[in-house]
Coordinates of C-alpha atoms in Angstrom, one line a residue:
E1 CA 93.4 -60.7 31.9
G2 CA 90.9 -63.4 31.0
R3 CA 91.2 -65.0 34.4
G4 CA 90.7 -61.6 36.1
R5 CA 87.5 -61.0 34.1
Y6 CA 86.2 -64.4 35.0
L7 CA 86.9 -63.9 38.7
L8 CA 85.2 -60.5 38.6
A9 CA 82.1 -62.0 36.9
K10 CA 82.1 -64.9 39.3
G11 CA 82.2 -62.5 42.3
G12 CA 79.4 -60.4 40.8
A13 CA 77.3 -63.6 40.3
V14 CA 77.9 -64.6 43.9
L15 CA 76.8 -61.2 45.2
L16 CA 73.7 -61.4 43.1
K17 CA 72.9 -64.9 44.4
S18 CA 73.4 -63.7 47.9
R19 CA 71.1 -60.8 47.4
L20 CA 68.5 -63.1 45.8
E21 CA 68.7 -65.4 48.9
E22 CA 68.3 -62.4 51.2
L23 CA 65.2 -61.3 49.3
H24 CA 63.7 -64.9 49.5
I25 CA 64.3 -64.9 53.3
L26 CA 62.6 -61.5 53.6
L27 CA 59.6 -62.6 51.6
D28 CA 59.3 -65.8 53.6
T29 CA 59.6 -63.9 56.9
Y30 CA 57.6 -60.7 56.3
P31 CA 54.5 -59.9 54.3
A32 CA 55.0 -57.5 51.3
P33 CA 53.5 -54.4 53.1
T34 CA 55.9 -54.9 56.0
I35 CA 58.9 -55.1 53.6
E36 CA 57.8 -51.9 51.9
A37 CA 57.5 -50.2 55.2
H38 CA 61.0 -51.4 56.1
R39 CA 62.3 -49.9 52.8
R40 CA 60.7 -46.6 53.5
I41 CA 62.0 -46.5 57.0
R42 CA 65.5 -47.4 55.8
A43 CA 65.3 -44.7 53.1
G44 CA 64.3 -42.1 55.6
L45 CA 67.0 -43.1 58.1
C46 CA 69.7 -43.2 55.3
G47 CA 68.6 -39.7 54.2
A48 CA 68.7 -38.4 57.7
C49 CA 72.1 -40.0 58.3
D50 CA 73.5 -38.5 55.0
A51 CA 72.2 -35.1 56.0
A52 CA 73.7 -35.4 59.5
Q53 CA 77.1 -36.4 58.0
A54 CA 77.0 -33.5 55.6
E55 CA 76.2 -31.1 58.4
A56 CA 79.0 -32.6 60.5
A57 CA 81.4 -32.1 57.6
I58 CA 80.3 -28.4 57.2
L59 CA 80.6 -27.8 61.0
G60 CA 84.0 -29.5 61.1
A61 CA 85.3 -27.2 58.3
E62 CA 83.9 -24.2 60.1
L63 CA 85.6 -25.3 63.3
E64 CA 88.9 -25.8 61.6
A65 CA 88.6 -22.3 60.1
L66 CA 87.9 -20.8 63.5
R67 CA 90.9 -22.7 65.0
G68 CA 93.0 -21.1 62.4
C69 CA 92.2 -17.7 63.7
G70 CA 94.4 -18.3 66.7
P71 CA 94.1 -18.4 70.5
E72 CA 93.0 -14.7 70.7
F73 CA 89.8 -15.6 68.8
R74 CA 89.0 -18.3 71.4
D75 CA 89.3 -15.7 74.2
L76 CA 87.0 -13.3 72.3
A77 CA 84.4 -16.1 71.7
L78 CA 84.4 -17.0 75.4
E79 CA 84.0 -13.3 76.4
F80 CA 81.2 -12.9 73.9
G81 CA 79.4 -15.9 75.3
R82 CA 79.8 -14.6 78.8
I83 CA 78.4 -11.2 77.8
R84 CA 75.5 -12.8 75.9
R85 CA 74.5 -14.9 78.9
E86 CA 74.7 -11.9 81.2
S87 CA 72.6 -9.9 78.8
E88 CA 70.0 -12.7 78.7
Q89 CA 69.9 -12.8 82.5
K90 CA 69.4 -9.1 82.8
G91 CA 66.7 -9.1 80.1
W92 CA 64.9 -11.8 82.1
A93 CA 65.2 -9.7 85.3
L94 CA 63.8 -6.7 83.5
R95 CA 60.8 -8.7 82.2
Q96 CA 60.1 -9.9 85.7
L97 CA 60.1 -6.3 87.0
R98 CA 57.7 -5.0 84.4
P99 CA 54.0 -5.3 85.1
P100 CA 52.3 -7.8 82.8
T101 CA 50.4 -6.2 79.9
P102 CA 46.7 -7.1 79.7

C-alpha cells in the first residue's frame, strides 16, 4: 500500500512537471496575449464540441426510439416526406402564378 501511494504521488509529480515544462515552452514561444487568445479559442471550441456531442447523443436516442417503432413507421416517414416535398412544390407553383403584390 505504501509503495502504491508513492508511485501515485510520483506519477502526479511527473504530470505536474510536464505541465510546467509545457507552460514554459508556451511562454517562450508566444506572448501572453496570444496565449490568452488561444485559451479563449480552445474554450469556445471545447464548448461547441461538448454541445455537438450532447446533441448527437440526443439525436441517437431519438433515432433508436424511432427504429423501435418498426418497419411500418419507416414507410410512413418516407411517404410523409414525399407528400411534404410535393406540397412545397405545389406551393411554389401557386406563388409563381399569383400576381406580385405591390
